PDB file of C-alpha atoms and ligand atoms in Angstrom:
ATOM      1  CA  UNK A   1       0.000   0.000   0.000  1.00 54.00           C
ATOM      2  CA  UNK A   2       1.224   3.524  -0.771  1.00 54.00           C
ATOM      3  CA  UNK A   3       2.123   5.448   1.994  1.00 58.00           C
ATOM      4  CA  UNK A   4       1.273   9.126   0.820  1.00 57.00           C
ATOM      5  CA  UNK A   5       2.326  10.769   3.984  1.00 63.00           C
ATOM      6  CA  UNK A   6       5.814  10.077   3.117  1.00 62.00           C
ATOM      7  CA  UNK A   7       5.640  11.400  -0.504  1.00 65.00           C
ATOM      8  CA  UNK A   8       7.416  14.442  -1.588  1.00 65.00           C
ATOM      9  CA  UNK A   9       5.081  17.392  -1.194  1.00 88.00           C
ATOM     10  CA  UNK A  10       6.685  18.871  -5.054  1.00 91.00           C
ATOM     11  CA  UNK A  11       3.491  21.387  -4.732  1.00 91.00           C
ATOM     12  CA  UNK A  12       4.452  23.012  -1.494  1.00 91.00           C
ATOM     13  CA  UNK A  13       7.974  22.668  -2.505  1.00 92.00           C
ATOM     14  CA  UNK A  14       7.470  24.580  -5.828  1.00 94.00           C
ATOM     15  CA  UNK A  15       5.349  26.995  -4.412  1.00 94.00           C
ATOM     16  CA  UNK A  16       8.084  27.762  -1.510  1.00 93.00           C
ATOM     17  CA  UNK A  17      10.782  28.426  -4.260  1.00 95.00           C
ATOM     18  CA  UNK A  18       8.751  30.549  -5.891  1.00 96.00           C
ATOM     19  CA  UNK A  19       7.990  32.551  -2.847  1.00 95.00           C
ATOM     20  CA  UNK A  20      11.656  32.631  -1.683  1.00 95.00           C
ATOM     21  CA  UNK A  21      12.371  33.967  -5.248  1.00 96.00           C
ATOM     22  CA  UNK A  22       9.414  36.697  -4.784  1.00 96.00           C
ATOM     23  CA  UNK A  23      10.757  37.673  -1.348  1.00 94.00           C
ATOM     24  CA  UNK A  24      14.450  37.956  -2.073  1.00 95.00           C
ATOM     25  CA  UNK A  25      13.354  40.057  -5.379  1.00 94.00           C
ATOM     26  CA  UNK A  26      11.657  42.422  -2.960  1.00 93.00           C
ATOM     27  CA  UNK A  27      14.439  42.026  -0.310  1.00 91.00           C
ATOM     28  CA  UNK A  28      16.532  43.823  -3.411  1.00 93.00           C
ATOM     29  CA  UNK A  29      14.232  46.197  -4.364  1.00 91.00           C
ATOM     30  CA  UNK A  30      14.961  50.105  -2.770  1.00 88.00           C
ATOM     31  CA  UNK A  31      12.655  50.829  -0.781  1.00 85.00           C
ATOM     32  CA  UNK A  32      10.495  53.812  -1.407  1.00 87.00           C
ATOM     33  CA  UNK A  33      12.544  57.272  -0.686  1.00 88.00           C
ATOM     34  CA  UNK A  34       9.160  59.328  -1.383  1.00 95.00           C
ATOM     35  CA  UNK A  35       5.748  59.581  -0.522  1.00 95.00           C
ATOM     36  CA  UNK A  36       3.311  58.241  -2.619  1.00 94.00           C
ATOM     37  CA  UNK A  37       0.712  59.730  -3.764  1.00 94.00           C
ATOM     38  CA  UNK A  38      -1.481  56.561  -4.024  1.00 95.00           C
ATOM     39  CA  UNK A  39      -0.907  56.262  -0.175  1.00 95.00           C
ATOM     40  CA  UNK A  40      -1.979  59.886   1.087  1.00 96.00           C
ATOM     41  CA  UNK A  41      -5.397  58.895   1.873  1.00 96.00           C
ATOM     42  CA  UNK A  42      -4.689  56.054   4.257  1.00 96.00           C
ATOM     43  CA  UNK A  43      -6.695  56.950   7.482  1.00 95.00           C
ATOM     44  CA  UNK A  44      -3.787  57.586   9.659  1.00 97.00           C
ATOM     45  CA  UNK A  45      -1.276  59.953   8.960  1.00 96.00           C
ATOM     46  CA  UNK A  46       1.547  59.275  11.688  1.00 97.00           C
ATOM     47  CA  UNK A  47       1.361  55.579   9.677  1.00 97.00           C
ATOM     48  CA  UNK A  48       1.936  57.550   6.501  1.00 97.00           C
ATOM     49  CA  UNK A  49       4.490  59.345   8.257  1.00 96.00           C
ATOM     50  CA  UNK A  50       6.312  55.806   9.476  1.00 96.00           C
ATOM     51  CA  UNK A  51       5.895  54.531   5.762  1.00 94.00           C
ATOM     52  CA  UNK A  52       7.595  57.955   4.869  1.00 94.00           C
ATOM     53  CA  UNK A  53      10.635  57.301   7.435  1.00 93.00           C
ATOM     54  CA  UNK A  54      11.030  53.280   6.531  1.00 91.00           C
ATOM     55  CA  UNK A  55      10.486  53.059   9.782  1.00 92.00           C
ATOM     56  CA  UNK A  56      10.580  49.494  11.074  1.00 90.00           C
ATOM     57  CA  UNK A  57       7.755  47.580  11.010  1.00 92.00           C
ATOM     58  CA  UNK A  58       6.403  44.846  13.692  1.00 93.00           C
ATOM     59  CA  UNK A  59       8.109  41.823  13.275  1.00 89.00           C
ATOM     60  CA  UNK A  60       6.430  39.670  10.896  1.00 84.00           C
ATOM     61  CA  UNK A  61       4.632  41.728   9.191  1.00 84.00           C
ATOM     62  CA  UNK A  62       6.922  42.432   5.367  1.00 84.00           C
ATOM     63  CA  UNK A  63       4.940  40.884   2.620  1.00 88.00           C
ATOM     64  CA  UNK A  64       5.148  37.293   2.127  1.00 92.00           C
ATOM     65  CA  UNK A  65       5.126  35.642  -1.085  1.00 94.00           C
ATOM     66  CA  UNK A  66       1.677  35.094  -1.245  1.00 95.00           C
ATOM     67  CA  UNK A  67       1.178  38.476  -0.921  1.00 94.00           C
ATOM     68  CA  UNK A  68       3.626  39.753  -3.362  1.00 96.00           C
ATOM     69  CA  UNK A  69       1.869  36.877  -5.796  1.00 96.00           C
ATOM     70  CA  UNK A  70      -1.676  38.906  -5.242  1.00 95.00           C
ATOM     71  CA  UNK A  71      -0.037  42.239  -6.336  1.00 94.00           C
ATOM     72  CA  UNK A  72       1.879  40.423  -8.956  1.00 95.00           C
ATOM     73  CA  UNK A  73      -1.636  39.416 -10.277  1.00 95.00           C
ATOM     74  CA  UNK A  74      -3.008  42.555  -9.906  1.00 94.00           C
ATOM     75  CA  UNK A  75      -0.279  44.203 -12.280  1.00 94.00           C
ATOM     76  CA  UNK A  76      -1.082  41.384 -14.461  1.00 96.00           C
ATOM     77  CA  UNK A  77      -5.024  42.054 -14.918  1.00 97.00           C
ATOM     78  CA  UNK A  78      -4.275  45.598 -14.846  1.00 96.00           C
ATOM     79  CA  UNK A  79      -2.107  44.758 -18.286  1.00 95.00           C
ATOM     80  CA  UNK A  80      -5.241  43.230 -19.522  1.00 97.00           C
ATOM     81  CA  UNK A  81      -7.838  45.707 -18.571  1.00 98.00           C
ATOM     82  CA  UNK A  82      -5.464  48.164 -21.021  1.00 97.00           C
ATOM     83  CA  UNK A  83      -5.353  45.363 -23.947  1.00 97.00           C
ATOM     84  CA  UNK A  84      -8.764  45.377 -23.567  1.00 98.00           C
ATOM     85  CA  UNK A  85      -9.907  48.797 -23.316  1.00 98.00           C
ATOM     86  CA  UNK A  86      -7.674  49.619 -26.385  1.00 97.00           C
ATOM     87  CA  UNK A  87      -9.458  46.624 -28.217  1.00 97.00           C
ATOM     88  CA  UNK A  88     -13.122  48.885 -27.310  1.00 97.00           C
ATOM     89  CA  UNK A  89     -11.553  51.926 -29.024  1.00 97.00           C
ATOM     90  CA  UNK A  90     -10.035  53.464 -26.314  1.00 97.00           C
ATOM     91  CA  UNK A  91      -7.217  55.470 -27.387  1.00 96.00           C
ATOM     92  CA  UNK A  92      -5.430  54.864 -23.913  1.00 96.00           C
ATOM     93  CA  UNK A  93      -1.430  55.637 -23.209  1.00 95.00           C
ATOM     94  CA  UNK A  94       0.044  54.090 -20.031  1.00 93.00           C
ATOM     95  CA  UNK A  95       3.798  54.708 -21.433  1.00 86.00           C
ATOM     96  CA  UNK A  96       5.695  57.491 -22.528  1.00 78.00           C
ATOM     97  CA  UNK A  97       5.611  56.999 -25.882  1.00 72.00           C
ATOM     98  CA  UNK A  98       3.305  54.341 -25.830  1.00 70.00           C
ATOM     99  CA  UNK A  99       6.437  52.296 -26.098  1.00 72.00           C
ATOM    100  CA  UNK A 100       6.507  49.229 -23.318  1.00 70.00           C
ATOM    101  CA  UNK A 101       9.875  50.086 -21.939  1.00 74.00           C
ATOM    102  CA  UNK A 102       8.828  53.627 -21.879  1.00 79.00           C
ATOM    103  CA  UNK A 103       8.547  55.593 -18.179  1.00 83.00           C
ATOM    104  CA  UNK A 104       5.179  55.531 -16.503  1.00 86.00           C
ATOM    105  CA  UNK A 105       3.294  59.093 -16.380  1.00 90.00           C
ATOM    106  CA  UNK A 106       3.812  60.389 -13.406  1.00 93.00           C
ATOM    107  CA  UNK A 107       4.236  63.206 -11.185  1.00 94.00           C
ATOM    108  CA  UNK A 108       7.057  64.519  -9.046  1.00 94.00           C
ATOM    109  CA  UNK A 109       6.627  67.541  -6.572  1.00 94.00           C
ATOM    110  CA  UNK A 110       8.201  68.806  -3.078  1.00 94.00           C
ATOM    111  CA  UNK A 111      11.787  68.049  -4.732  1.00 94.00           C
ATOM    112  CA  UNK A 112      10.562  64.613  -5.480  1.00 95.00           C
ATOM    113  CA  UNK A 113       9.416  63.382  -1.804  1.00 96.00           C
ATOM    114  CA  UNK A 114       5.912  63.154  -3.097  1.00 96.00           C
ATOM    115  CA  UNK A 115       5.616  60.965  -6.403  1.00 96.00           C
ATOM    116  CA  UNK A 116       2.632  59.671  -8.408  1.00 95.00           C
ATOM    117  CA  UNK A 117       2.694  57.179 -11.060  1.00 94.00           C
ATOM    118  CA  UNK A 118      -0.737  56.785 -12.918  1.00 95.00           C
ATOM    119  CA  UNK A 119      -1.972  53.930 -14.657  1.00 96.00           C
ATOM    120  CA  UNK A 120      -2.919  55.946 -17.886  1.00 96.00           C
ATOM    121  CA  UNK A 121      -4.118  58.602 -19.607  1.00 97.00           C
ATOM    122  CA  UNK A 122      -7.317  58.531 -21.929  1.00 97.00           C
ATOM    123  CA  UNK A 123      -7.081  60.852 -25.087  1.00 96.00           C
ATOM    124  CA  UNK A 124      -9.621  59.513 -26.776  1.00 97.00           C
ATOM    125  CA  UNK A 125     -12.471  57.139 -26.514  1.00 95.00           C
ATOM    126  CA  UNK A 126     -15.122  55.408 -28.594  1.00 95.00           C
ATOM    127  CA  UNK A 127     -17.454  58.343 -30.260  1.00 92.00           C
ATOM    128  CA  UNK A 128     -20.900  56.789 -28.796  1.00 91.00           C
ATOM    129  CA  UNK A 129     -19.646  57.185 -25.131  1.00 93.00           C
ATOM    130  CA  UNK A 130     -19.349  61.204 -25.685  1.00 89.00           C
ATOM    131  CA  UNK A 131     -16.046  60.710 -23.348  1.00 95.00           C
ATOM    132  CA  UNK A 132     -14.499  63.970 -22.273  1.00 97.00           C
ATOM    133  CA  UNK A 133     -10.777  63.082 -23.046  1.00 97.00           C
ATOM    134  CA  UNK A 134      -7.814  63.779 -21.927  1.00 97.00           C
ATOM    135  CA  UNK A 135      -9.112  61.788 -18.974  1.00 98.00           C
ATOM    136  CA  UNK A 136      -7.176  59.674 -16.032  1.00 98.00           C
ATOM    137  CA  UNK A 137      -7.674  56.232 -16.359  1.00 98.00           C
ATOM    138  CA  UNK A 138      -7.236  54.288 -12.676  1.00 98.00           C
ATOM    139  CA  UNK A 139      -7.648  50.773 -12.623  1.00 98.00           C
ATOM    140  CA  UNK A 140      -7.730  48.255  -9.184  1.00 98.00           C
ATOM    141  CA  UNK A 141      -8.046  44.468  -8.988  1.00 97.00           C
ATOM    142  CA  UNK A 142     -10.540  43.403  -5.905  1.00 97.00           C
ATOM    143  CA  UNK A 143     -11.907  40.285  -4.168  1.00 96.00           C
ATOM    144  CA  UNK A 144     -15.911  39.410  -4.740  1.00 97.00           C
ATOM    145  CA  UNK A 145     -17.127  40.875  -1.726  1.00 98.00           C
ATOM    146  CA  UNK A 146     -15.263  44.414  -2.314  1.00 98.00           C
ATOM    147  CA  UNK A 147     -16.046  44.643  -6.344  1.00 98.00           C
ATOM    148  CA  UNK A 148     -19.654  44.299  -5.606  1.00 98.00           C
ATOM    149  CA  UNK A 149     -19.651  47.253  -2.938  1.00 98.00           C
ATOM    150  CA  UNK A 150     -17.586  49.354  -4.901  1.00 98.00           C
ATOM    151  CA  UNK A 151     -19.859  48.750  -8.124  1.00 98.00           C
ATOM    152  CA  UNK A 152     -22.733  49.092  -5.981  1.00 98.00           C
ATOM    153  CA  UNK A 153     -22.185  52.478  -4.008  1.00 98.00           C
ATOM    154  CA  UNK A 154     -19.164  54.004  -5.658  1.00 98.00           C
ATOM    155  CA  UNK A 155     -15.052  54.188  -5.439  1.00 98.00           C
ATOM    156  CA  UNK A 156     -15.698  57.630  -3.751  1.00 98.00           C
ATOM    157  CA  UNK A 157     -18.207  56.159  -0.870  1.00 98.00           C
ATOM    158  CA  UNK A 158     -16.239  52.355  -0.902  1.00 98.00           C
ATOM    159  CA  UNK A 159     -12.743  53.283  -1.621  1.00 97.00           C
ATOM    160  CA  UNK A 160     -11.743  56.802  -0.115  1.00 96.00           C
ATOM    161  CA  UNK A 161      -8.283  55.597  -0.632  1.00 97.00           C
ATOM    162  CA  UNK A 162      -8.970  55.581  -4.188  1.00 98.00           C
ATOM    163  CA  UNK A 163     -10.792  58.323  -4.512  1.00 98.00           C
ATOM    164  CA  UNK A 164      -7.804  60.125  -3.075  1.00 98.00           C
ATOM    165  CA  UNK A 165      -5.228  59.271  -5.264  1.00 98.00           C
ATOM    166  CA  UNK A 166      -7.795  60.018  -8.170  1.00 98.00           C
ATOM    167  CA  UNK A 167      -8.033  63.692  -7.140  1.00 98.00           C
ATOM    168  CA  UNK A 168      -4.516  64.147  -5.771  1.00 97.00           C
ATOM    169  CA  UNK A 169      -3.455  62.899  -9.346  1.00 97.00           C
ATOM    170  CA  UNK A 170      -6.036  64.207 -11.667  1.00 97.00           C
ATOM    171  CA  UNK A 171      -4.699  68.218  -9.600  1.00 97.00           C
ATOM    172  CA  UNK A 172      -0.587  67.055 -10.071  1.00 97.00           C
ATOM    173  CA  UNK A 173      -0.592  65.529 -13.244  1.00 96.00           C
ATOM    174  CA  UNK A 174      -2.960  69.061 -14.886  1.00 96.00           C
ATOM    175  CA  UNK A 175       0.557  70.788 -15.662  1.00 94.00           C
ATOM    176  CA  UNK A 176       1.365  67.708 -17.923  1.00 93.00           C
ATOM    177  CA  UNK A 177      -1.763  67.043 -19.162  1.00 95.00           C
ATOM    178  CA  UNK A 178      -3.838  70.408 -19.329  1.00 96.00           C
ATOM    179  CA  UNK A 179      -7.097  69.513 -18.746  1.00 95.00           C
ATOM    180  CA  UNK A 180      -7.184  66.429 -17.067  1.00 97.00           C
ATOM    181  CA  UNK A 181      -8.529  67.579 -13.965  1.00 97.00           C
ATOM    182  CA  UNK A 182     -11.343  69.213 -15.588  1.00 96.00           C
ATOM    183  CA  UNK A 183     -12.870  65.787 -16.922  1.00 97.00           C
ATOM    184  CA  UNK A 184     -13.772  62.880 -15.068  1.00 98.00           C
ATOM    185  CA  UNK A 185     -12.033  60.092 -14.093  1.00 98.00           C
ATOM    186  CA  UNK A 186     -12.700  56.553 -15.203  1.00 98.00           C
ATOM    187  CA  UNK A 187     -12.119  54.470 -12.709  1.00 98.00           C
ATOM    188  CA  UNK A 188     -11.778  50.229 -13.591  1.00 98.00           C
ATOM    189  CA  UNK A 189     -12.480  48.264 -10.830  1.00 98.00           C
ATOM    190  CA  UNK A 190     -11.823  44.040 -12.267  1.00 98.00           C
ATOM    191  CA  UNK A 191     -13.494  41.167 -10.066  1.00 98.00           C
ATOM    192  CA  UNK A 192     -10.676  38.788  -9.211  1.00 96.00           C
ATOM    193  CA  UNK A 193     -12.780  35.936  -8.690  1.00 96.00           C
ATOM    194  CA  UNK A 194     -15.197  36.274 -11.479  1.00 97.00           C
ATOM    195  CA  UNK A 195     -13.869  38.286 -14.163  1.00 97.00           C
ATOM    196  CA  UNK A 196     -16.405  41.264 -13.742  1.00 98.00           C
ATOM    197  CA  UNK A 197     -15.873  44.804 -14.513  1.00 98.00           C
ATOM    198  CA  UNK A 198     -16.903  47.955 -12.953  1.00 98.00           C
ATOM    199  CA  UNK A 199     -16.285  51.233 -14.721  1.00 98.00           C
ATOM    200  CA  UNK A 200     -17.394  54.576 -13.573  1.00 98.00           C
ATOM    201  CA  UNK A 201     -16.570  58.116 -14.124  1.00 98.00           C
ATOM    202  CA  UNK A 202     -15.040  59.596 -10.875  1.00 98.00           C
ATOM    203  CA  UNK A 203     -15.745  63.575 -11.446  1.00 98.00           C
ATOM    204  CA  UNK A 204     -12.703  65.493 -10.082  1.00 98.00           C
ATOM    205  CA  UNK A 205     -12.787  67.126  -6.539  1.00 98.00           C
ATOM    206  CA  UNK A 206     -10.615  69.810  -5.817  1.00 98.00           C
ATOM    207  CA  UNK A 207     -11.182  69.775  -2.292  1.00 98.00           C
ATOM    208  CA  UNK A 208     -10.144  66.443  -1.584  1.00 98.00           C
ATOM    209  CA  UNK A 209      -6.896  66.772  -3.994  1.00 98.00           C
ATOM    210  CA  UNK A 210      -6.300  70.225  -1.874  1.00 98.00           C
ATOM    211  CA  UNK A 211      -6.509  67.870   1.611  1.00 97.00           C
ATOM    212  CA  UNK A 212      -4.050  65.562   0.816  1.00 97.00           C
ATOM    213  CA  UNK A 213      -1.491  68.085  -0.581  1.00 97.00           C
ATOM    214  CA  UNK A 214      -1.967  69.912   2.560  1.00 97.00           C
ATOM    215  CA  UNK A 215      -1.141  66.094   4.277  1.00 97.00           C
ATOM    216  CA  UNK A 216       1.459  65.310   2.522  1.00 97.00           C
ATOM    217  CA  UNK A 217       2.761  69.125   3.522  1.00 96.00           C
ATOM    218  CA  UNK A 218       1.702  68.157   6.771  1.00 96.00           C
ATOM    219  CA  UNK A 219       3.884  65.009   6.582  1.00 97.00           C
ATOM    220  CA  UNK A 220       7.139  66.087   5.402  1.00 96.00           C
ATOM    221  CA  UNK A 221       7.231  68.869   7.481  1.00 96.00           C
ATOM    222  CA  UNK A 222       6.836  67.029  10.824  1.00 96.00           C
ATOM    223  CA  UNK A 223       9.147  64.340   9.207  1.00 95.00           C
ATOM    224  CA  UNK A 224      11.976  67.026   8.827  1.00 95.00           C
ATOM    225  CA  UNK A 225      11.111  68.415  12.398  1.00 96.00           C
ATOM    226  CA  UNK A 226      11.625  65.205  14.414  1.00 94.00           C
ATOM    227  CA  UNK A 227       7.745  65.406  15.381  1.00 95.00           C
ATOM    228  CA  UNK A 228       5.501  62.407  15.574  1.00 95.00           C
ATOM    229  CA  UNK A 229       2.071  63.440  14.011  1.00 96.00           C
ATOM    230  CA  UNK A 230      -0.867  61.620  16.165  1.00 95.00           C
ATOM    231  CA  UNK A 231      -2.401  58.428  16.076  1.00 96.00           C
ATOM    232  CA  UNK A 232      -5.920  57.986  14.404  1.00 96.00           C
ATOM    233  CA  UNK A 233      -7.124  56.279  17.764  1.00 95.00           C
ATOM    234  CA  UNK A 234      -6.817  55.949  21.561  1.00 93.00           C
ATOM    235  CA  UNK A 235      -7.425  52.871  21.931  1.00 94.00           C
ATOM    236  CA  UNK A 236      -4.728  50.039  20.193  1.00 94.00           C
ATOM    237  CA  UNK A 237      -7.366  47.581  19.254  1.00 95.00           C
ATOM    238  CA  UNK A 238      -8.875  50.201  16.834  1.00 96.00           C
ATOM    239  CA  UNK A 239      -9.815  48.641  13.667  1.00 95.00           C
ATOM    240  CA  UNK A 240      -6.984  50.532  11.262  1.00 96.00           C
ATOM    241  CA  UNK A 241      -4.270  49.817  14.118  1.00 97.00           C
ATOM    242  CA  UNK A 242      -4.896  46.128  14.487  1.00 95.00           C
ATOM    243  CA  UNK A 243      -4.334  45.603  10.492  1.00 94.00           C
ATOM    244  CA  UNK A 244      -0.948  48.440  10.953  1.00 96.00           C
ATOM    245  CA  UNK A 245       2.007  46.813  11.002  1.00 95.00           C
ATOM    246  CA  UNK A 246       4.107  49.743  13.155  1.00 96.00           C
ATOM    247  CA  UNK A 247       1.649  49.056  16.038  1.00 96.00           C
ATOM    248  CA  UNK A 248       4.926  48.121  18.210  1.00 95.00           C
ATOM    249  CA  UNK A 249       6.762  51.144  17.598  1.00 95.00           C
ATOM    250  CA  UNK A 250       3.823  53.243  17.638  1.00 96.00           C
ATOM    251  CA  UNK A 251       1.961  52.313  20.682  1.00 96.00           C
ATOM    252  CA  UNK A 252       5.425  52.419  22.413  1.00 93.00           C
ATOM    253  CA  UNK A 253       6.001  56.102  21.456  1.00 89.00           C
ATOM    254  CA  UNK A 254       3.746  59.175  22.874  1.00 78.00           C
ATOM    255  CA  UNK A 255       0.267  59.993  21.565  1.00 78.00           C
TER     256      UNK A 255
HETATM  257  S1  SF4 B   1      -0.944  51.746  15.164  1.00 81.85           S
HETATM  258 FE1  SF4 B   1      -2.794  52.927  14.690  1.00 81.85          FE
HETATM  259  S2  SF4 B   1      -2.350  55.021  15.301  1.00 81.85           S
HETATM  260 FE2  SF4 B   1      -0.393  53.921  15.178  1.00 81.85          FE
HETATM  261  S3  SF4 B   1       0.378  54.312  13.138  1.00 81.85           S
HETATM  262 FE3  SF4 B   1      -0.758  52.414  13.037  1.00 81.85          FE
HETATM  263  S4  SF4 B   1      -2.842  52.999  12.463  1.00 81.85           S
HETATM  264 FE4  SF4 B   1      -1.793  54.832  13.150  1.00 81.85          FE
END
């Protein structure tokens, strides 16, 4: 009789290489020297400040390689979202140049500590849709359970974080693309699990871009002075602090 208990797991064993690959590819990578712009709407700005500083995070807690696999996927279907949205008539640039080794659009302000990179820009679209072009195109990959809510109530309602990084971008990247804060958004949202796709037009709000300039001010500032901006709550079993992985280091520190 076979004894399958004593068989080589090759799954699990494949699947570890992999993830050691992923994770020492990510060990090498630089970490971020600036703030991004696709982070200034995270709840909690002394987290965005300890993201800012690289400061260390609770043991435990750096991406595994099933992680890095979900983003990896994400990136992926974000490639095909733009194969497909060019295929509808989209005239849709993600590249300088269009070229696939070109550099992303992007923006760079406060002497590059605050970066951007968007995912493209729209400057044209089929005639029937009556798009109003140049436009910023934002696409995210989500589980079931958070596609449906976001295509049933909205990025802005589901999604602040999203909605954030829409208006900070659509206000930075206006100098390079004059007029792209004046149109709406379209925002992609592509169901992981089932292949749907949400698309809406995300109308730009200049309040909300103005807030998290002022934060990311707000950041570098007390970054450069030494200070520690405050928590988002008093209590450390708050729902954003359990899922933060500075916890240690910030619950350790003064309020
Ligand atoms: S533990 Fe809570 S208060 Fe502290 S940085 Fe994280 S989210 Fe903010």
């Amino acid at each position: 009789m076979l004894d399958f208990n004593h068989r080589p797991k090759i799954g699990d064993q494949v699947t570890a290489l992999i993830d050691a690959g992923l994770e020492a590819e990510r060990a090498a990578t630089p970490p971020r020297s600036y703030l991004g712009g696709s982070r200034l709407g995270h709840p909690c700005e002394r987290a965005l400040q300890f993201e800012f500083a690289g400061a260390a995070k609770n043991e435990g807690t750096d991406f595994d390689g099933r992680t890095l696999r979900i983003f990896a996927i994400g990136h992926a279907l974000e490639d095909l979202a733009i194969r497909w949205l060019r295929g509808a008539g989209f005239d849709l640039y993600t590249r300088k140049g269009n070229q696939p080794d070109g550099e992303q659009f992007g923006f760079s302000v406060a002497r590059g500590r605050v970066r951007g990179h968007v995912d493209g820009i729209i400057a044209g679209g089929p005639p029937d849709l009556e798009l109003a072009v140049p436009a910023l195109w934002e696409c995210k990959t989500m589980n079931a359970k958070n596609w449906r809510e976001t295509a049933a109530k909205g990025v802005v309602v589901t999604k602040p974080i999203y909605a954030a990084q829409i208006a900070l971008y659509q206000a930075y990247m206006d100098g390079a693309v004059p007029g792209i804060s004046r149109n709406p958004a379209l925002f992609t949202a592509i169901n992981k699990d089932t292949a749907e796709l949400h698309h809406e037009l995300v109308p730009f709000d200049g309040d909300l871009a103005q807030r998290m300039s002022d934060r990311a001010v707000r950041i570098l500032q007390a970054t450069d002075a030494g200070e520690l901006l405050p928590r988002i709550a008093r209590e450390r079993d708050f729902h954003e602090c359990r899922m933060c992985p500075w916890t240690n280091r910030c619950w350790s520190l003064p309020a």
